[in-house]
Coordinates of C-alpha atoms and ligand atoms in Angstrom, one line a residue:
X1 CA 136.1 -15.6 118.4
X2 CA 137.0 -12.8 116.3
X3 CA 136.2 -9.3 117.9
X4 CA 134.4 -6.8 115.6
X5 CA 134.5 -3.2 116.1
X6 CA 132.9 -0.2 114.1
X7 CA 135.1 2.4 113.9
X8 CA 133.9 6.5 111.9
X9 CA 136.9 7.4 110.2
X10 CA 136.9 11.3 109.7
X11 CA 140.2 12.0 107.7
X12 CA 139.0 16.0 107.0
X13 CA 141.3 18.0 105.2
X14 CA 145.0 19.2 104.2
X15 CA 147.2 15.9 105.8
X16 CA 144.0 14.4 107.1
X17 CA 143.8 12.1 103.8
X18 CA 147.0 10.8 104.0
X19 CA 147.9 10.1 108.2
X20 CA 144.4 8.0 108.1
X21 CA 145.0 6.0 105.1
X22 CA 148.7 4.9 106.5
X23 CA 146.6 4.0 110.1
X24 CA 144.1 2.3 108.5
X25 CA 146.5 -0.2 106.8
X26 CA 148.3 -0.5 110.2
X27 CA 145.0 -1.2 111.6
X28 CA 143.8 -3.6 109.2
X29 CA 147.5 -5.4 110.2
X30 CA 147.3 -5.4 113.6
X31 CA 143.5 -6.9 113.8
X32 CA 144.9 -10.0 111.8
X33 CA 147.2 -10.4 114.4
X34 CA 146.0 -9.7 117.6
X35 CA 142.1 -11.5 115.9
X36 CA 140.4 -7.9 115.7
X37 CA 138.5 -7.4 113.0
X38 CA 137.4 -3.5 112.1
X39 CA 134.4 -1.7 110.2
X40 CA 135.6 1.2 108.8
X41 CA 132.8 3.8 107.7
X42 CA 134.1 7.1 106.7
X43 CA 132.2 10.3 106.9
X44 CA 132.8 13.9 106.4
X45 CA 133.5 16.7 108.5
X46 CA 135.9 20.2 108.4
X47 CA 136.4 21.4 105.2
X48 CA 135.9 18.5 102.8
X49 CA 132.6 18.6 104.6
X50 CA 131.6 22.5 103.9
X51 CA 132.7 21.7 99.8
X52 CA 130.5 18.6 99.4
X53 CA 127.5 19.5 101.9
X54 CA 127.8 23.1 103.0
X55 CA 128.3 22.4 106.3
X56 CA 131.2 21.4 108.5
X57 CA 129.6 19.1 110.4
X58 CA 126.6 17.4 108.6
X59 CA 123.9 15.3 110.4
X60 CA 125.2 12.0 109.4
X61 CA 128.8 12.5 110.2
X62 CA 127.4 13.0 113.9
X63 CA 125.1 9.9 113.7
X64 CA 127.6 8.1 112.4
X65 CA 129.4 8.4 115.4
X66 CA 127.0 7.9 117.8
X67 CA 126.4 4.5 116.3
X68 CA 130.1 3.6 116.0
X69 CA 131.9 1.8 118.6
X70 CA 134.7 4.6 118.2
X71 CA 136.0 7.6 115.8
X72 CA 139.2 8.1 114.2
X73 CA 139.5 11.8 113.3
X74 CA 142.7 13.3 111.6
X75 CA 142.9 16.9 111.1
X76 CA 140.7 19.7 109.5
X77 CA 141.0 23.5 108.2
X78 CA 142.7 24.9 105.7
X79 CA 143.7 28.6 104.0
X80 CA 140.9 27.8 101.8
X81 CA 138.0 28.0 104.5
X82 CA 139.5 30.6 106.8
X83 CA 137.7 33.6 105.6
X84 CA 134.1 31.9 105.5
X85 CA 131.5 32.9 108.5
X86 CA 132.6 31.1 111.5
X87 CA 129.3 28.9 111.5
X88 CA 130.6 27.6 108.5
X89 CA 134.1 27.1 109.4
X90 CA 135.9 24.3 109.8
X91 CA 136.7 24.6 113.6
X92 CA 133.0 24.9 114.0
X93 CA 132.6 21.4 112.5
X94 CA 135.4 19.8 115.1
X95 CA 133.5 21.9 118.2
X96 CA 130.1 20.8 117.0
X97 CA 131.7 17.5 117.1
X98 CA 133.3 17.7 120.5
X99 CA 129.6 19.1 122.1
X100 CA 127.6 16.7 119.7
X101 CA 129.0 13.6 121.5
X102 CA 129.6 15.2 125.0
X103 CA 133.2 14.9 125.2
X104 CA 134.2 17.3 128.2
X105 CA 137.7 15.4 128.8
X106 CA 140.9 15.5 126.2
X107 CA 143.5 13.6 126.8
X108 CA 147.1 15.1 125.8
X109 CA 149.7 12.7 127.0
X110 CA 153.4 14.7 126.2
X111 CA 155.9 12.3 126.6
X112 CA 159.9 12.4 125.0
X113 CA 160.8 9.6 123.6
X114 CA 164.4 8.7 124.2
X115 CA 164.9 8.3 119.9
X116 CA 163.6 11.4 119.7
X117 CA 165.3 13.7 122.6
X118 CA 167.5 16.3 119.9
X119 CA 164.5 16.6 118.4
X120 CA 163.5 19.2 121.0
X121 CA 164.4 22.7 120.5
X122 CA 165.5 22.7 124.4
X123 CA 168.4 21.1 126.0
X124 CA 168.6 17.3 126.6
X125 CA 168.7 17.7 130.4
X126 CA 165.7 19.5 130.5
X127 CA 163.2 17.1 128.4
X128 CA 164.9 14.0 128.9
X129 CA 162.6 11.6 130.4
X130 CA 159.5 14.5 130.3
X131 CA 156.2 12.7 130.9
X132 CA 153.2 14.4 131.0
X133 CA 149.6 14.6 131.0
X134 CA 147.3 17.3 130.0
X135 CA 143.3 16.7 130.7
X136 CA 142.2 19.5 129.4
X137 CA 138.5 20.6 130.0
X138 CA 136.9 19.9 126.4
X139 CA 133.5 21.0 126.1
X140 CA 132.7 24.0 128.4
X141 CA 134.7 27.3 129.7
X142 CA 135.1 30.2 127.3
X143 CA 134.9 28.2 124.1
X144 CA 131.3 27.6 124.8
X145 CA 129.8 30.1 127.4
X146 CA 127.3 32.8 126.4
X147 CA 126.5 35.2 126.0
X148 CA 128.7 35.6 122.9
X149 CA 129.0 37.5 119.6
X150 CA 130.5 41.1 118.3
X151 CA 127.5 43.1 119.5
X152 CA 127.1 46.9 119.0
X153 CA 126.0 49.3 121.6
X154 CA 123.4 51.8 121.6
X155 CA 126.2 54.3 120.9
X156 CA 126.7 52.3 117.9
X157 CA 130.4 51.0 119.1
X158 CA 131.0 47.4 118.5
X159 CA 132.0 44.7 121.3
X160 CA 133.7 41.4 120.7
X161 CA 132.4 39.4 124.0
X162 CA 132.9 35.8 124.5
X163 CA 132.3 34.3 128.2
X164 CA 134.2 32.2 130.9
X165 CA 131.9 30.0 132.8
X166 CA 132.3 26.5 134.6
X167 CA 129.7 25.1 136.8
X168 CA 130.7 22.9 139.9
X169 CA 129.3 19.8 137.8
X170 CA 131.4 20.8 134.8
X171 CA 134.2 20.9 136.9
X172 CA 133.7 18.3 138.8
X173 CA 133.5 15.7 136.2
X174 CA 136.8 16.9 134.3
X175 CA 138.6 16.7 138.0
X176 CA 137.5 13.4 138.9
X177 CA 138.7 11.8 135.2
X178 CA 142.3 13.9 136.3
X179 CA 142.5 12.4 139.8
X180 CA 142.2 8.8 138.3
X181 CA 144.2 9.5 135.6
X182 CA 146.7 10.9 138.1
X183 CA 146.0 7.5 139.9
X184 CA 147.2 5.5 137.3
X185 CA 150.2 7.2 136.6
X186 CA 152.5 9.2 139.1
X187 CA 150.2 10.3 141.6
X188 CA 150.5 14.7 141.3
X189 CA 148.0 16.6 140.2
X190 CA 148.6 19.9 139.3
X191 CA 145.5 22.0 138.6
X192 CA 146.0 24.9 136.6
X193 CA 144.2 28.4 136.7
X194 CA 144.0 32.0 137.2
X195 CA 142.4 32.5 140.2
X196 CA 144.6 35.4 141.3
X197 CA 142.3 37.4 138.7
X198 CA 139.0 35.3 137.5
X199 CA 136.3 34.4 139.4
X200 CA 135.6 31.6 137.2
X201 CA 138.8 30.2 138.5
X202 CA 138.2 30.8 142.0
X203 CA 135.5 28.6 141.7
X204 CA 137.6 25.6 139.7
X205 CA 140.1 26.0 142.4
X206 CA 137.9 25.6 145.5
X207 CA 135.8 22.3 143.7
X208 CA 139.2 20.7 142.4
X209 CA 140.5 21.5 146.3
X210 CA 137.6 19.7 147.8
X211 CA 137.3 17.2 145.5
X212 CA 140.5 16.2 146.7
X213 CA 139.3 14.7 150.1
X214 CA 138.1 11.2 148.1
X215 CA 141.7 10.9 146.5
X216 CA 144.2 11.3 149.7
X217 CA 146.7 9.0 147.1
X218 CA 147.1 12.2 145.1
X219 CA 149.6 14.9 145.9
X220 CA 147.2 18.1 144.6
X221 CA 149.1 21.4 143.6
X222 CA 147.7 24.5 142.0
X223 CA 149.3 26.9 139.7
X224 CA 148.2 29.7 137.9
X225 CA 148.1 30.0 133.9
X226 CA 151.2 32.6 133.8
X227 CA 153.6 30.6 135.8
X228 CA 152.4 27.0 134.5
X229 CA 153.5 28.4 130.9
X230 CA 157.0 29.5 132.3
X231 CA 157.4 26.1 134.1
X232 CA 156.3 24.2 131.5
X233 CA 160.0 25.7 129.5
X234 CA 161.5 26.0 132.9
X235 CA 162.1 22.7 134.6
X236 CA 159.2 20.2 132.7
X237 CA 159.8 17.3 135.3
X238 CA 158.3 18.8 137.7
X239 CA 154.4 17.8 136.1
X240 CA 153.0 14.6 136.4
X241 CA 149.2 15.1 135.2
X242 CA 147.7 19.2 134.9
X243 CA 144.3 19.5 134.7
X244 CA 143.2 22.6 133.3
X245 CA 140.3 24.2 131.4
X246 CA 139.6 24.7 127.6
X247 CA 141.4 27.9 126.6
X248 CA 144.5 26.9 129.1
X249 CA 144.6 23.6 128.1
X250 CA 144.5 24.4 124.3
X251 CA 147.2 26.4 124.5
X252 CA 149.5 24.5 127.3
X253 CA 148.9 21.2 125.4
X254 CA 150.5 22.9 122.8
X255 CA 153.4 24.0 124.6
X256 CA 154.0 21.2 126.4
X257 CA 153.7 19.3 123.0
X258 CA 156.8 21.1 121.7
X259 CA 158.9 19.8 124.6
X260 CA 159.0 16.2 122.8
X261 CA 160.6 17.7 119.6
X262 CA 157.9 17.3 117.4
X263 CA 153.9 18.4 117.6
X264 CA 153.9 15.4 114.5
X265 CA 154.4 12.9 117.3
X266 CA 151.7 13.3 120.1
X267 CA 148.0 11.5 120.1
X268 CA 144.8 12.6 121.9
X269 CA 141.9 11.3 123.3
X270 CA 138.6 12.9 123.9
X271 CA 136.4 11.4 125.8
X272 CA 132.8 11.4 127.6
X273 CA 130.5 10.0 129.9
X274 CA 129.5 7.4 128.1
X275 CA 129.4 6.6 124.0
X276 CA 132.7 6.2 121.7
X277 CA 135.6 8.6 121.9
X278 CA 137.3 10.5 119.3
X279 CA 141.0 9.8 119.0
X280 CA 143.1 12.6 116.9
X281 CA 146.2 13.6 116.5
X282 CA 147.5 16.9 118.3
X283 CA 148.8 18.1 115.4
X284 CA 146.8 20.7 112.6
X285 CA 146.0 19.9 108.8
X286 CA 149.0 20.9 107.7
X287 CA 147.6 22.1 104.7
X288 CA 151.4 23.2 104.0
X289 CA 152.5 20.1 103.3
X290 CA 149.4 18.2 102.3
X291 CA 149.2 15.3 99.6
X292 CA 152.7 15.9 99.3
X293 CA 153.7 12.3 100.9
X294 CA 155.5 14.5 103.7
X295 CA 153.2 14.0 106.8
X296 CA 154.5 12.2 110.0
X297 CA 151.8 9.3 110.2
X298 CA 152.7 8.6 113.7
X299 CA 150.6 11.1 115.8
X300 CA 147.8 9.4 114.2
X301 CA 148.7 6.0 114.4
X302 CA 149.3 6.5 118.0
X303 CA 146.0 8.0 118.6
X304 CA 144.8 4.5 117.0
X305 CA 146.3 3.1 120.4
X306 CA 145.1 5.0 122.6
X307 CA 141.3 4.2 121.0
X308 CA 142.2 0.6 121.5
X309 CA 143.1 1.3 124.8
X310 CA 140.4 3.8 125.7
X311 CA 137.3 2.8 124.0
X312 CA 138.2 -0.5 123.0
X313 CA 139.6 -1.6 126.1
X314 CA 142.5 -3.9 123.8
X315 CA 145.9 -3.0 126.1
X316 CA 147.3 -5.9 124.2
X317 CA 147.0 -4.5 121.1
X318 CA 147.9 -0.9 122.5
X319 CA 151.1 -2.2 123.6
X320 CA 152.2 -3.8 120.2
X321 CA 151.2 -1.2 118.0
X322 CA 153.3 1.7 120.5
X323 CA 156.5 -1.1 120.6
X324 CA 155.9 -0.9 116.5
X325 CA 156.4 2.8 116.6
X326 CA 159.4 2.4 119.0
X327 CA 160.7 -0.1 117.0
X328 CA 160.8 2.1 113.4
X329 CA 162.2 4.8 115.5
X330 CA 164.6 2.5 117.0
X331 CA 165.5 1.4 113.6
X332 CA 166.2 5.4 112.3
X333 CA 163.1 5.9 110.5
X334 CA 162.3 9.7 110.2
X335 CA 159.5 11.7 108.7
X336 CA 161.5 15.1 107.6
X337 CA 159.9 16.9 111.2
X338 CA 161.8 15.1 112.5
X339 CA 164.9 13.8 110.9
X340 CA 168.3 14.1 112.4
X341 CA 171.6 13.3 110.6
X342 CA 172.3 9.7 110.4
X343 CA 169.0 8.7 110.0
X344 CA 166.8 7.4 107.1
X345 CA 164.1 9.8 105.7
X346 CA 160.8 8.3 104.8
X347 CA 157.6 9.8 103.8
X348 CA 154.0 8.9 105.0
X349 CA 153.7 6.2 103.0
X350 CA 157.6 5.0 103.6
X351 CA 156.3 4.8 107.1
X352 CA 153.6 3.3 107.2
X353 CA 155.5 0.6 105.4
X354 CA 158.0 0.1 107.7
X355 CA 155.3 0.1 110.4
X356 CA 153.7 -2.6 109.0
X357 CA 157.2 -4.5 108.9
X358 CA 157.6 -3.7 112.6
X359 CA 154.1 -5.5 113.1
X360 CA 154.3 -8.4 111.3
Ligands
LIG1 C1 142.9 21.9 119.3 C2 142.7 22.9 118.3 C3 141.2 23.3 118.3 C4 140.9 24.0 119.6 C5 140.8 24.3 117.1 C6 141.1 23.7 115.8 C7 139.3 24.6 117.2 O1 143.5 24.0 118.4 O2 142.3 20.8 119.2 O3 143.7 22.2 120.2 O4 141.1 25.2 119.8 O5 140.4 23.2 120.5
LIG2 MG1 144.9 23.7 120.0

């Protein structure tokens, strides 16, 4: 029996458009063959939201989603949107998202393909064979805690104030999804903080450390921010799986992204207790480049597996569609981020087409 799955599409703004349509096709290719079929519904968020609605995130996009059995989101912002309030921005519209459907864990896997190792901007030794994984804490910390706002004193003076804050469940939950996700991979957990200074940290340290105890498999290290940033450029082989909080994570995901060559490459998955996932690239909007048949497809399409895998619990499926993208790489297919002499330059769509090819 054929296997039906709904599936929001939120393609946003700038490359959004584009990466979707080329993983939709791919999708649509794959189903026939591994006898998946998929309901697309597409709904609006970021920018392309705020022009036709007002608001990033609208009501429907959000219920939407909470009746699908998964979301597909690409990328949203753009120059045109950055100077409106930030209630109405288009960050506002991916956090609102992230709250709206309780998704406290975000999955950033960083791993260097060997097609793809002079990509990086450091030396072969040092990235070759880099595996990674960030679970970054998605849905609390300083991105959410109050109080918050520019507030002005009684002397008149202004003050920009946001707030850290974890509670031991908030922690908690985010550690135990890193110790299994450790479990299934390497084993080492390193848990990253800045405890030397925050309180806030103190306390992430002391719950991650105890929470330990029911995961003896796992080697647990701890590291704080600073040195976590300089390792990360240092000696990357050293991390297995970091756990981390929101601010940290946003930015270490980022750095550790860079390590594989090419930010156009790497998938995420955010997830939450229970309810469908939202699978996205790692990768911005691009607005740069957008509509421009430029964009590297390939982030987004591999954020396709991972919701197989993830929500949709199809490995088999997972599996063929990452051996596609191995095998267009393998084949010299490059997207100009990352094109290398020798190779064969495609655009989105060229990919996508050769994808397809790889599939079938
Ligand atoms: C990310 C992005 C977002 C974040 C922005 C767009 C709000 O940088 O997903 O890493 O800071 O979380
Ligand atoms: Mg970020």
């Amino acid at each position: 029996m054929t296997q039906t799955y709904r599936i929001t599409l939120l393609p946003g703004d700038g490359i959004g458009p584009e990466i979707m349509s080329v993983t939709v096709d791919v999708l649509k290719e794959l189903g026939r063959q591994e006898n998946l079929s998929f309901e697309f519904q597409e709904a609006l968020i970021g920018g392309a939201a705020i022009d036709a609605t007002g608001s990033p995130l609208p009501e429907e996009t959000l219920q939407t989603c909470r009746g699908s059995d998964s979301v597909l989101l690409a990328a949203i912002g753009g120059y045109k949107w950055d100077t409106l309030p930030r209630s109405q921005r288009p960050e506002t519209g991916l956090l609102g998202l992230r709250a709206g459907l309780g998704l406290f864990a975000n999955l950033r896997p960083a791993k260097v393909l060997p097609q793809l190792v002079d990509a990086s901007s450091l030396k072969r030794e040092v990235v070759e064979g880099v595996d990674i994984m960030v679970v970054r804490e998605l849905t609390g910390g300083i991105y959410f805690g109050q109080p918050r706002g520019i507030f002005e004193t009684e002397a008149g003076e202004q003050r920009g104030v946001n707030t850290m804050v974890y509670t031991p469940a908030e922690i908690d939950r985010i550690g135990k999804i890193a110790f299994e996700t450790a479990q299934k991979r390497r084993g080492q957990l390193c848990s990253v903080d800045k405890s030397n200074v925050l309180e806030v940290s103190q306390l992430w340290r002391d719950r991650i450390t105890a929470l330990s105890a029911d995961y003896p498999n796992i080697e647990l290290s701890h590291m704080y921010v600073d040195n976590a940033a300089m390792q990360l450029v240092r000696w990357p082989k050293q991390f297995d799986t970091i756990v981390t909080g929101n601010l940290f994570g946003d930015i270490l995901s980022d750095e550790a992204a860079m390590l594989t060559g090419s930010i156009g490459m790497l998938p995420s998955a955010s997830l939450g207790a229970d309810g469908p996932g939202v699978y996205e690239p790692v990768h911005g909007s691009a607005p740069d480049i957008a509509g421009q048949d430029k964009a590297n497809p390939l982030a987004q399409v591999l954020s396709a597996a991972m919701m197989l895998r993830y929500d949709l619990d199809q490995p088999a499926a997972a599996d063929r569609l990452e051996q596609a993208v191995l095998t267009v790489l393998d084949q010299g297919y490059r997207t100009g981020d990352i094109m290398a002499e020798g190779m064969t330059a495609v655009g989105c769509k060229g990919m996508g087409e050769v994808l397809l090819k790889a599939l079938s």
